[in-house]
PDB file of C-alpha atoms in Angstrom:
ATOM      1  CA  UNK A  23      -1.377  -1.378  -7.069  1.00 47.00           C
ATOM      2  CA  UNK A  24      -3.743   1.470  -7.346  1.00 52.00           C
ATOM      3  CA  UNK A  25      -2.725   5.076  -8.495  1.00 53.00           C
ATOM      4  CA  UNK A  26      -2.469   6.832  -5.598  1.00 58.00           C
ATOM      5  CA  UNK A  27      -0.048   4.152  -4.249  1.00 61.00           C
ATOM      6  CA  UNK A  28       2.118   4.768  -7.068  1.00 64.00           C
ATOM      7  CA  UNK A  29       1.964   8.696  -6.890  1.00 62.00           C
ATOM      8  CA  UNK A  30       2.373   8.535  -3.363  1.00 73.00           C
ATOM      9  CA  UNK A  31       5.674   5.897  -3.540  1.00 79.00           C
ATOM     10  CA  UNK A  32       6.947   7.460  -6.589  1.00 82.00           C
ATOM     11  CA  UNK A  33       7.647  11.100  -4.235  1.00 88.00           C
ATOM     12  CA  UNK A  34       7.931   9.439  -0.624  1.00 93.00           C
ATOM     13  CA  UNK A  35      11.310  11.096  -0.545  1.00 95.00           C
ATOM     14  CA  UNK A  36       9.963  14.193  -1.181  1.00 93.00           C
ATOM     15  CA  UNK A  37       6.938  14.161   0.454  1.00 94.00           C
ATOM     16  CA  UNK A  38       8.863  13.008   3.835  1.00 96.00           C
ATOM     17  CA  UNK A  39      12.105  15.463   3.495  1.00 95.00           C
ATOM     18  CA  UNK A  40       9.927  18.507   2.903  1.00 93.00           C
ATOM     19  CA  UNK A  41      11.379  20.826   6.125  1.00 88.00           C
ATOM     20  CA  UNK A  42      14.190  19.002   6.139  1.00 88.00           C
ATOM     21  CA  UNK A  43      18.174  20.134   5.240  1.00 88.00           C
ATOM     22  CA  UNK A  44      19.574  17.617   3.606  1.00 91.00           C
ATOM     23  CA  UNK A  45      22.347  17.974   0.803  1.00 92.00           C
ATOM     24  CA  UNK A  46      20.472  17.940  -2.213  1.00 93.00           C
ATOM     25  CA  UNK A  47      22.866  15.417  -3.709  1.00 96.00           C
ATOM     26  CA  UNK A  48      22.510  13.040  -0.516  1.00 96.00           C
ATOM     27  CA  UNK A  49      18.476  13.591  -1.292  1.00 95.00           C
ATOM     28  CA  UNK A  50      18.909  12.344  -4.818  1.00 96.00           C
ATOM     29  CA  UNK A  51      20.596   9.672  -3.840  1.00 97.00           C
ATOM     30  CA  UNK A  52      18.243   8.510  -1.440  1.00 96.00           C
ATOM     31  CA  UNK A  53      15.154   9.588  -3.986  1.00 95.00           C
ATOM     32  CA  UNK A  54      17.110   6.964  -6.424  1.00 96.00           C
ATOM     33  CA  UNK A  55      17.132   4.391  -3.755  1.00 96.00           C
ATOM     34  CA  UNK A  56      13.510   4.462  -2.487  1.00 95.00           C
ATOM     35  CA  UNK A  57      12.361   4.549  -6.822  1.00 93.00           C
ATOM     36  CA  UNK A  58      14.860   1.420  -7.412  1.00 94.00           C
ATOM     37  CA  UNK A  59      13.660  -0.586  -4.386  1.00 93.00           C
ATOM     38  CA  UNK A  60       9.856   0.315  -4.964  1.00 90.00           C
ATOM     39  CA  UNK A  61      10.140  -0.497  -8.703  1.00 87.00           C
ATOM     40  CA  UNK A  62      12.147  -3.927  -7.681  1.00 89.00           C
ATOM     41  CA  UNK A  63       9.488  -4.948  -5.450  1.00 87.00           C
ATOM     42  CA  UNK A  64       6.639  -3.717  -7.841  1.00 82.00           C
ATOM     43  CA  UNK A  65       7.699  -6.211 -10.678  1.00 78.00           C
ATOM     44  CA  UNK A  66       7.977  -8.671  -7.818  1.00 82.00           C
ATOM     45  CA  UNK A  67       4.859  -8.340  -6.284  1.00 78.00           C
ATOM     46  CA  UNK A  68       3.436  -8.543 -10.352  1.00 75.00           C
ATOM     47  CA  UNK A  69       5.217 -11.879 -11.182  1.00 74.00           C
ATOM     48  CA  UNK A  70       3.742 -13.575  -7.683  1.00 73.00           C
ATOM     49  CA  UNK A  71       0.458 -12.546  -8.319  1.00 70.00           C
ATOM     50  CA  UNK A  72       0.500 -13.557 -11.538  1.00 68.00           C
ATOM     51  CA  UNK A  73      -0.513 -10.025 -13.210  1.00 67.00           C
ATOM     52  CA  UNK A  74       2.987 -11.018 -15.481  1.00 62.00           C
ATOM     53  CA  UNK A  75       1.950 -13.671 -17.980  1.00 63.00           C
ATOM     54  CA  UNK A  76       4.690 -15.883 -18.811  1.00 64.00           C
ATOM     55  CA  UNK A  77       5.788 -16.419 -22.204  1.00 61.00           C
ATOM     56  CA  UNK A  78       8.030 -15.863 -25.153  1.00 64.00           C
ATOM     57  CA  UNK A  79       7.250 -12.084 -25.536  1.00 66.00           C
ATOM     58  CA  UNK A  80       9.415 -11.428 -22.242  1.00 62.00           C
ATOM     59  CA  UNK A  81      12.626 -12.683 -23.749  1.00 62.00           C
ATOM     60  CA  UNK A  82      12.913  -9.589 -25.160  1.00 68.00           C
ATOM     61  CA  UNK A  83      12.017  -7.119 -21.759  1.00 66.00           C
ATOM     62  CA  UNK A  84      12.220  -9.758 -19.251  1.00 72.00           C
ATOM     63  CA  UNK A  85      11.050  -8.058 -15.783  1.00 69.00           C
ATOM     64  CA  UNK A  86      13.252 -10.996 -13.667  1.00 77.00           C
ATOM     65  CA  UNK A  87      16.379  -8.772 -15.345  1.00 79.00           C
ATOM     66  CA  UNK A  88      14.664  -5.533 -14.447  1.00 79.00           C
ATOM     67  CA  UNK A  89      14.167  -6.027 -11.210  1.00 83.00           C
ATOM     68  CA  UNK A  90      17.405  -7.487 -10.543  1.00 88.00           C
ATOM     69  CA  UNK A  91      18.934  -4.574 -12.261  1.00 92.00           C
ATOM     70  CA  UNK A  92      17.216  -1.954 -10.074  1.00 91.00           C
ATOM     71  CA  UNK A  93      17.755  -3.867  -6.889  1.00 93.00           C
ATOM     72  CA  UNK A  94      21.321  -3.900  -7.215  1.00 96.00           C
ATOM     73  CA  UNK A  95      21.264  -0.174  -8.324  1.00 96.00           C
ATOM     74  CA  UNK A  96      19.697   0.268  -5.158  1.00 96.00           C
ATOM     75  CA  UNK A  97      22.121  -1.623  -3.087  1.00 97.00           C
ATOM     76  CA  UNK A  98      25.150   0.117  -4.677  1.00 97.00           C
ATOM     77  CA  UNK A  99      23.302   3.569  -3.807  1.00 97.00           C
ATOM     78  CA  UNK A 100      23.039   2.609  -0.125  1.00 97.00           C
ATOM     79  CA  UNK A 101      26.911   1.659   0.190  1.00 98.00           C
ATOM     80  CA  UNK A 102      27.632   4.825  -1.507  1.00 97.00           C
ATOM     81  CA  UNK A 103      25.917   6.764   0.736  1.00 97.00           C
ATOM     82  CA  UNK A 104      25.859   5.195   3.699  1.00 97.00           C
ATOM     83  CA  UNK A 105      28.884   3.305   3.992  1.00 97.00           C
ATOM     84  CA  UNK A 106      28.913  -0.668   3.803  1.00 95.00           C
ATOM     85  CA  UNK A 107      28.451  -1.054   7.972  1.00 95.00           C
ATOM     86  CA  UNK A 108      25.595   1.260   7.913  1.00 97.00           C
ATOM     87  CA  UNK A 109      22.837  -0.006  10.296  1.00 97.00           C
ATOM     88  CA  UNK A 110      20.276   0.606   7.001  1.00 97.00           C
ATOM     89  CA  UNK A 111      20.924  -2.123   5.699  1.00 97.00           C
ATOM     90  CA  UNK A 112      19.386  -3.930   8.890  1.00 97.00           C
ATOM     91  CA  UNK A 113      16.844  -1.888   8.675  1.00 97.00           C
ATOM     92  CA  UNK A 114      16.337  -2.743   5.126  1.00 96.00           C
ATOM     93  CA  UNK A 115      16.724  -6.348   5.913  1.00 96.00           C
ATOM     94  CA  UNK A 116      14.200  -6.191   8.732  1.00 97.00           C
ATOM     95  CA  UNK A 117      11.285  -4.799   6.816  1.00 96.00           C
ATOM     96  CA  UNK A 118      11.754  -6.275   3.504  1.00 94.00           C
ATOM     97  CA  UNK A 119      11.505  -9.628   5.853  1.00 95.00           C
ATOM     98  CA  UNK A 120       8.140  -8.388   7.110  1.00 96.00           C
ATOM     99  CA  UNK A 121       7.048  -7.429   3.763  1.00 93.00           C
ATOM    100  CA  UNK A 122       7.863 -10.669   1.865  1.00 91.00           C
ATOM    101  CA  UNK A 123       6.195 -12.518   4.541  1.00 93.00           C
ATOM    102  CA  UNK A 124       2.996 -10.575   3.841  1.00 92.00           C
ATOM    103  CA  UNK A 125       3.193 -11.708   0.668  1.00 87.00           C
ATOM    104  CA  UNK A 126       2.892 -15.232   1.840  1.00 88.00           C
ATOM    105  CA  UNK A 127       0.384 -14.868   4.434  1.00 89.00           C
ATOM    106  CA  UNK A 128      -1.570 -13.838   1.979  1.00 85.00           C
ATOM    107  CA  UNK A 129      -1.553 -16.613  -0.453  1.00 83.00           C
ATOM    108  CA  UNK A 130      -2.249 -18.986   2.885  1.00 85.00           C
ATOM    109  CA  UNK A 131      -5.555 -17.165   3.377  1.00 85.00           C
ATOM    110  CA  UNK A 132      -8.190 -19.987   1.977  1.00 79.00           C
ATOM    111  CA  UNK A 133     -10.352 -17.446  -0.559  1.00 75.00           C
ATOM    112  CA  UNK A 134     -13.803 -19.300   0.561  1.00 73.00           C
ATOM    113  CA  UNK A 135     -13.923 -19.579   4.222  1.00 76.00           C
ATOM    114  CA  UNK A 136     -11.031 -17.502   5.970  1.00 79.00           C
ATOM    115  CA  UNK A 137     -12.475 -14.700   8.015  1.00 83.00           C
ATOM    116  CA  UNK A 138     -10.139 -11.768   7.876  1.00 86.00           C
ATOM    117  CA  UNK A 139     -10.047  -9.462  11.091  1.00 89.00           C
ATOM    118  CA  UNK A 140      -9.895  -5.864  11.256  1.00 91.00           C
ATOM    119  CA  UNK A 141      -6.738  -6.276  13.219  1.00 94.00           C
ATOM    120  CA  UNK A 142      -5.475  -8.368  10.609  1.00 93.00           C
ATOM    121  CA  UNK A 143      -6.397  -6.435   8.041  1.00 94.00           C
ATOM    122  CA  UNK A 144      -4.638  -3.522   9.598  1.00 95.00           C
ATOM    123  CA  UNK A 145      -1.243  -5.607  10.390  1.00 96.00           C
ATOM    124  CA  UNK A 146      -1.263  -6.754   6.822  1.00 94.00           C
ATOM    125  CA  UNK A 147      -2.215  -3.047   5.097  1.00 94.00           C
ATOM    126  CA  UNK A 148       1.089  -2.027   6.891  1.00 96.00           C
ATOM    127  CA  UNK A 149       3.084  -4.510   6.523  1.00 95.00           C
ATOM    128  CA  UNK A 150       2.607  -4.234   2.576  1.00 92.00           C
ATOM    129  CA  UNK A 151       3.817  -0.876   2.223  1.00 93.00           C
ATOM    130  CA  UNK A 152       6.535  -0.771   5.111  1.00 94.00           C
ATOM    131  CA  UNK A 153       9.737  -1.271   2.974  1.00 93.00           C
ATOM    132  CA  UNK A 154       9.070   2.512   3.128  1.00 95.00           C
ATOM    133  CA  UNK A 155      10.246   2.833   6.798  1.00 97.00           C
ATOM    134  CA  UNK A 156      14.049   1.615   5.955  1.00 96.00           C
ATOM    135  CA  UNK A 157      14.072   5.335   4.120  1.00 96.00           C
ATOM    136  CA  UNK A 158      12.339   7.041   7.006  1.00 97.00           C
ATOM    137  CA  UNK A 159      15.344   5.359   8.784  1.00 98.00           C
ATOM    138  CA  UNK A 160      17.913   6.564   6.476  1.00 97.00           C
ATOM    139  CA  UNK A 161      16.397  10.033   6.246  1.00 97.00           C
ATOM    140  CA  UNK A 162      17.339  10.149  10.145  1.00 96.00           C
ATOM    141  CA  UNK A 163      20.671   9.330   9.769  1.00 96.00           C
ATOM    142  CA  UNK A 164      20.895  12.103   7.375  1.00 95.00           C
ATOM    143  CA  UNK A 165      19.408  14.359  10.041  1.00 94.00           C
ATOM    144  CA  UNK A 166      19.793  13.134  13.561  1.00 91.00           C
ATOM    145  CA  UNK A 167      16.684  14.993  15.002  1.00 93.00           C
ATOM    146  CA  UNK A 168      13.893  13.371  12.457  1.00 95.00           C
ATOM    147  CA  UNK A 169      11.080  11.987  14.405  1.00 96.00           C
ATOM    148  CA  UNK A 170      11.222   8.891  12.342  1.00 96.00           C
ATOM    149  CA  UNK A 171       9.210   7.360  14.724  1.00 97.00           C
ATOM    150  CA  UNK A 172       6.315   9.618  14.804  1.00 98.00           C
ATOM    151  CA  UNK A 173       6.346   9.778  10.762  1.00 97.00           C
ATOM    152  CA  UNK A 174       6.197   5.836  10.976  1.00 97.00           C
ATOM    153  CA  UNK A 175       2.692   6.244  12.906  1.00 98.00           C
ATOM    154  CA  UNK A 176       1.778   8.631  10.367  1.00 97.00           C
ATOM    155  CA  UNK A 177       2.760   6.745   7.295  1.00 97.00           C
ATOM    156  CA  UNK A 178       1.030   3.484   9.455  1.00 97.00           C
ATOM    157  CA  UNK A 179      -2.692   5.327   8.893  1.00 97.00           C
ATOM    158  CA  UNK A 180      -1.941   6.632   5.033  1.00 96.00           C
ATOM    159  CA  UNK A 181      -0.889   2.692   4.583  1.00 95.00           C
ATOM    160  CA  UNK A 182      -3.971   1.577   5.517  1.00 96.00           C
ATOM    161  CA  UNK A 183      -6.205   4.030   4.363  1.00 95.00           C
ATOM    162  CA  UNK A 184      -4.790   2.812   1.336  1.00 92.00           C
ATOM    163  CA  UNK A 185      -4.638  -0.847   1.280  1.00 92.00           C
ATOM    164  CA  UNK A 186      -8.698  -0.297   1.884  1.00 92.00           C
ATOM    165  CA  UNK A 187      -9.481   2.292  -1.123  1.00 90.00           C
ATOM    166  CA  UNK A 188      -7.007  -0.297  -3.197  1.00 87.00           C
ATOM    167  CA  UNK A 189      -9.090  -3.538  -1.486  1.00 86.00           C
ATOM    168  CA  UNK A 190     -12.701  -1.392  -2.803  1.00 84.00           C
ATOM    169  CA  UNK A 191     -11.726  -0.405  -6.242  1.00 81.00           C
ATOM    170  CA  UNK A 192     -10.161  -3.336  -7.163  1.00 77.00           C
ATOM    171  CA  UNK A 193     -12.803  -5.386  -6.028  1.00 76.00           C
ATOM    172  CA  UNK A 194     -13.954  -7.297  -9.429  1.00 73.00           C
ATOM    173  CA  UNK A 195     -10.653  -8.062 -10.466  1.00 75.00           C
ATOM    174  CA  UNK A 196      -9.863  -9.609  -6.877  1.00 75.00           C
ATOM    175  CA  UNK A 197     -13.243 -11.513  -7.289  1.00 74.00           C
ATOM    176  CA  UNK A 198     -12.287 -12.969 -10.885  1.00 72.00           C
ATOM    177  CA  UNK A 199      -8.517 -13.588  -9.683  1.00 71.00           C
ATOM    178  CA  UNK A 200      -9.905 -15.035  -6.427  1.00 73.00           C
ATOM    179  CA  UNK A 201      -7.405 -12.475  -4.653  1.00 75.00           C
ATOM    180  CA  UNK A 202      -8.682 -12.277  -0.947  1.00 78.00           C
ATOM    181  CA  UNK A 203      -9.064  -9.079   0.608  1.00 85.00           C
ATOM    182  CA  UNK A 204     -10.922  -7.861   3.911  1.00 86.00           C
ATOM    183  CA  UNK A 205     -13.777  -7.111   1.821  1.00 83.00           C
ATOM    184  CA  UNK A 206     -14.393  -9.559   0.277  1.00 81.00           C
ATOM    185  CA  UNK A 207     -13.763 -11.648   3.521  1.00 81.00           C
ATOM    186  CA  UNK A 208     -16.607  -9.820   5.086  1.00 80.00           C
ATOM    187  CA  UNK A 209     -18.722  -9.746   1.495  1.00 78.00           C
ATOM    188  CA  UNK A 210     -18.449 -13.191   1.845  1.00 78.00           C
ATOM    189  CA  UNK A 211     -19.437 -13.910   5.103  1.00 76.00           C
ATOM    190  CA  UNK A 212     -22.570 -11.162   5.427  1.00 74.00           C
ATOM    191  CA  UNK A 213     -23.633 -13.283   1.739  1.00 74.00           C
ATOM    192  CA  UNK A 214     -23.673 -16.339   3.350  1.00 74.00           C
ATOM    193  CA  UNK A 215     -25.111 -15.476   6.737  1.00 72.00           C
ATOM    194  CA  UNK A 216     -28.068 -14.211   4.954  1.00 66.00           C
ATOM    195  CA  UNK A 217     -28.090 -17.775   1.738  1.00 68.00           C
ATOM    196  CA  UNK A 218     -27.211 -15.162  -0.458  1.00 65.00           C
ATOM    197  CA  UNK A 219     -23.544 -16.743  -1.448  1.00 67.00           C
ATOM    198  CA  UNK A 220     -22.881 -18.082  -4.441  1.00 68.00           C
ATOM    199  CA  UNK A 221     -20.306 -19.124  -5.323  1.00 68.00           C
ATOM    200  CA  UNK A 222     -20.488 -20.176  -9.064  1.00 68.00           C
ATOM    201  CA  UNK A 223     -21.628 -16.532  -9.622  1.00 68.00           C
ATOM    202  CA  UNK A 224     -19.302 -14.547  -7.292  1.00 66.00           C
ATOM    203  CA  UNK A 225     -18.709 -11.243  -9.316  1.00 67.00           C
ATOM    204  CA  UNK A 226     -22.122 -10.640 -10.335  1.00 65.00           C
ATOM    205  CA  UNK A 227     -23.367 -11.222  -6.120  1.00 69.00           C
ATOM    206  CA  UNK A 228     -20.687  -9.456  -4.696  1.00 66.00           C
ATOM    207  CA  UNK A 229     -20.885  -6.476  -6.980  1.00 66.00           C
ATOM    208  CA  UNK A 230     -24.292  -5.989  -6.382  1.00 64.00           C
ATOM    209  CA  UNK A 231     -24.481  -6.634  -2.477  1.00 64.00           C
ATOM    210  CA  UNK A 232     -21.199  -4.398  -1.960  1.00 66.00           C
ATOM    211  CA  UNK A 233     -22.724  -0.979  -3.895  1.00 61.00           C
ATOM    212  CA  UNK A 234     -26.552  -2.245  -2.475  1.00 58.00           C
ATOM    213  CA  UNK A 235     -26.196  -2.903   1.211  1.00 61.00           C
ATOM    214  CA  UNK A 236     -24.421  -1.041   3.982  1.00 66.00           C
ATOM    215  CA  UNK A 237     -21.063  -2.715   3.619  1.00 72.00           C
ATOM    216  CA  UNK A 238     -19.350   0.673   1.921  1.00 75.00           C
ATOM    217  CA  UNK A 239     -19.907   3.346   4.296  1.00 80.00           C
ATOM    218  CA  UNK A 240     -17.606   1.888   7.035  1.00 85.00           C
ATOM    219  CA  UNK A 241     -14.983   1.868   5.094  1.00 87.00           C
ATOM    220  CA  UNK A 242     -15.095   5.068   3.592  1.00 88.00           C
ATOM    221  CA  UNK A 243     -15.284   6.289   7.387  1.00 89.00           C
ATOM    222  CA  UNK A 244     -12.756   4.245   7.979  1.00 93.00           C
ATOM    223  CA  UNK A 245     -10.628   5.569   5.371  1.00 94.00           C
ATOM    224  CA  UNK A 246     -11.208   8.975   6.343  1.00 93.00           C
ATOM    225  CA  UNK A 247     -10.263   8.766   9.434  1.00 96.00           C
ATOM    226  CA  UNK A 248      -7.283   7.135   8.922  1.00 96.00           C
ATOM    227  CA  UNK A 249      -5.867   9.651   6.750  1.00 96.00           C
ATOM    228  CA  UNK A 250      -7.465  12.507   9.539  1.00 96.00           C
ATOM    229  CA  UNK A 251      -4.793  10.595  12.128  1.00 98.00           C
ATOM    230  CA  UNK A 252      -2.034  10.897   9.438  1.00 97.00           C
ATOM    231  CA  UNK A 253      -2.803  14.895   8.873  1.00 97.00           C
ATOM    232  CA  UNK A 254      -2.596  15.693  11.921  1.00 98.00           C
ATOM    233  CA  UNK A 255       0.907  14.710  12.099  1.00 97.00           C
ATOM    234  CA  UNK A 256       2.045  15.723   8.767  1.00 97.00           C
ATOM    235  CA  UNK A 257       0.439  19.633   9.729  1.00 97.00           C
ATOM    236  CA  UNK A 258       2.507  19.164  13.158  1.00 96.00           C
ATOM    237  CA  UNK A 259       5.936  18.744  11.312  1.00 95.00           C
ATOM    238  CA  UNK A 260       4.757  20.903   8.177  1.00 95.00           C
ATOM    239  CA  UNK A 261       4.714  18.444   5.802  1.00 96.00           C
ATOM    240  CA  UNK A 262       2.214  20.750   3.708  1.00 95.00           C
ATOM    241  CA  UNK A 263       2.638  17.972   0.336  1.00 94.00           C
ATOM    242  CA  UNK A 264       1.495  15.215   2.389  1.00 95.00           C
ATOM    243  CA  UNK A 265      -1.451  17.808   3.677  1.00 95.00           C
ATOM    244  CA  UNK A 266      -2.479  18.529   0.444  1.00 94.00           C
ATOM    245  CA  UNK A 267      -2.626  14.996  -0.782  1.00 93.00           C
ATOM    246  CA  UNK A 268      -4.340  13.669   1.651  1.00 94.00           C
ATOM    247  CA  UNK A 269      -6.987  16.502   0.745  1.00 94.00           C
ATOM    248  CA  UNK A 270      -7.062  15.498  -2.880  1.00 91.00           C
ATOM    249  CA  UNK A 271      -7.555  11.604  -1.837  1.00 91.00           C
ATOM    250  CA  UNK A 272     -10.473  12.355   0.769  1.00 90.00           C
ATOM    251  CA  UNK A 273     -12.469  14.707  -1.669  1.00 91.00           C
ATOM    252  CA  UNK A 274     -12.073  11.615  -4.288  1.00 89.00           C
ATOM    253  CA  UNK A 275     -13.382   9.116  -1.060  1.00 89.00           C
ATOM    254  CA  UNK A 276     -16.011  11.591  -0.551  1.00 88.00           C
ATOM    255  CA  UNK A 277     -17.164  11.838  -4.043  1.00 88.00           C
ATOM    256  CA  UNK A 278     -17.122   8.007  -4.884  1.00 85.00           C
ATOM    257  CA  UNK A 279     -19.086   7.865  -1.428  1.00 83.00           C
ATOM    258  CA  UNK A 280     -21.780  10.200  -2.877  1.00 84.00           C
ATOM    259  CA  UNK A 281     -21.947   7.804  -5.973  1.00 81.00           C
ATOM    260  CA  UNK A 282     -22.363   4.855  -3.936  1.00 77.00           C
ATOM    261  CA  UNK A 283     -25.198   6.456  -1.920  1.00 75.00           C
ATOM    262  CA  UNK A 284     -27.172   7.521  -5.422  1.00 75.00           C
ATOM    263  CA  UNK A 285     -27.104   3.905  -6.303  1.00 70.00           C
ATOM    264  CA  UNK A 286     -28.077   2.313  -3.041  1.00 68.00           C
ATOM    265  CA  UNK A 287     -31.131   5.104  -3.193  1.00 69.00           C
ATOM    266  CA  UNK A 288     -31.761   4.567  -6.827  1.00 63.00           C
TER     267      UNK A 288
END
């Protein structure tokens, strides 16, 4: 998970609550729960994917321990401030399903020869990230007027702007762990529709084609104007932190565009 997923996650709370009056000891209650439940399914996501080598070192800080530890944290937060018949915790049920089946969709996908769609890619970007709307739902039953559903959209276009700057900066390390992403679904399929794939020498092809040909500027469009769409709500609702992010993140899209472009013109 790249950086600004992590800076983003680590102050959702924060970043969503901004204009809104909530006891500050209900906040830091819910701040602990979204931290325990993103660092539970952090070392989760790590151990599927492998990125967690197994052996006799993690005897001594075994992360199967830590996440259990912070996932129970984060279920006795909930009952304390919810109450144990809270509807949250169908909430939480319902998009923890969604996300753990993400997980497994993508493991089906065959690396060589599934084509990803951009609709797909799209379902799956959100569906990654959206344990996050179980605290947009909790935040409204802290404060019946939240327009939960509205900040859902908006946190639906910052997910997948994203899940595509993670997907482009990680894209060596996918190629090495054979970890398949939309662009490397359509890296793969413009190499081969012009003989250019292969597949014995996939980082070194890949690499080249993806900072070479045209494939990166539609996705930093793309990424920019997914993270326009989220702005524009965030400024409606004053959520000036989100604003401001957002700024940092495009002026670093922007910049690594510029970079890209020097290359291709080299």
């Amino acid at each position: 998970m790249s950086q600004i997923n992590q800076l983003f996650f680590q102050d959702i709370v924060e970043f969503l609550t901004e204009n809104i009056n909530i006891n500050s000891d209900k906040k830091s209650q819910l701040d602990l729960i979204a931290k325990t439940y993103y660092t539970y399914i952090i070392y989760l996501d790590k151990l599927i994917d492998n990125e967690i080598p197994i052996d006799k070192q993690l005897l001594d800080d075994n992360p199967l321990v830590n996440l259990t530890e912070h996932h129970e944290k984060c279920i006795k937060t909930l009952i304390n401030l919810f109450g144990e018949d809270s509807s949250i915790f169908e909430s939480k049920a319902k998009y923890s399903k969604i996300y753990f089946d993400a997980l497994i969709k993508e493991k089906l996908w065959n690396f060589d020869s599934y084509v990803l769609s951009k609709d797909e890619f799209q379902e799956i970007a959100v569906d990654k990230h959206i344990p996050v709307f179980f605290i947009v739902d909790g935040i409204q039953l802290l404060q019946k007027n939240y327009p939960k559903e509205e900040i859902k959209e908006m946190l639906s276009y910052i997910f997948r702007a994203i899940q595509m700057y993670d997907d482009m900066t990680d894209i060596s390390e996918d190629l090495k762990d054979k970890q398949f992403t939309y662009i490397i679904s359509n890296t793969i399929q413009l190499l081969k529709a012009d003989d250019d794939y292969y597949p014995d020498n996939q980082s070194y092809t890949h690499k080249a084609f993806f900072a070479l040909e045209e494939l990166a500027n539609p996705q930093f469009s793309y990424m920019i104007e997914q993270f326009s769409l989220a702005k524009e709500i965030a400024k409606k609702y004053e959520l000036n932190k989100i604003v401001n992010w957002i700024n940092v993140i495009n002026e670093q899209i922007i910049d690594w565009k510029l970079q890209i472009d020097e290359i291709r013109h080299a």
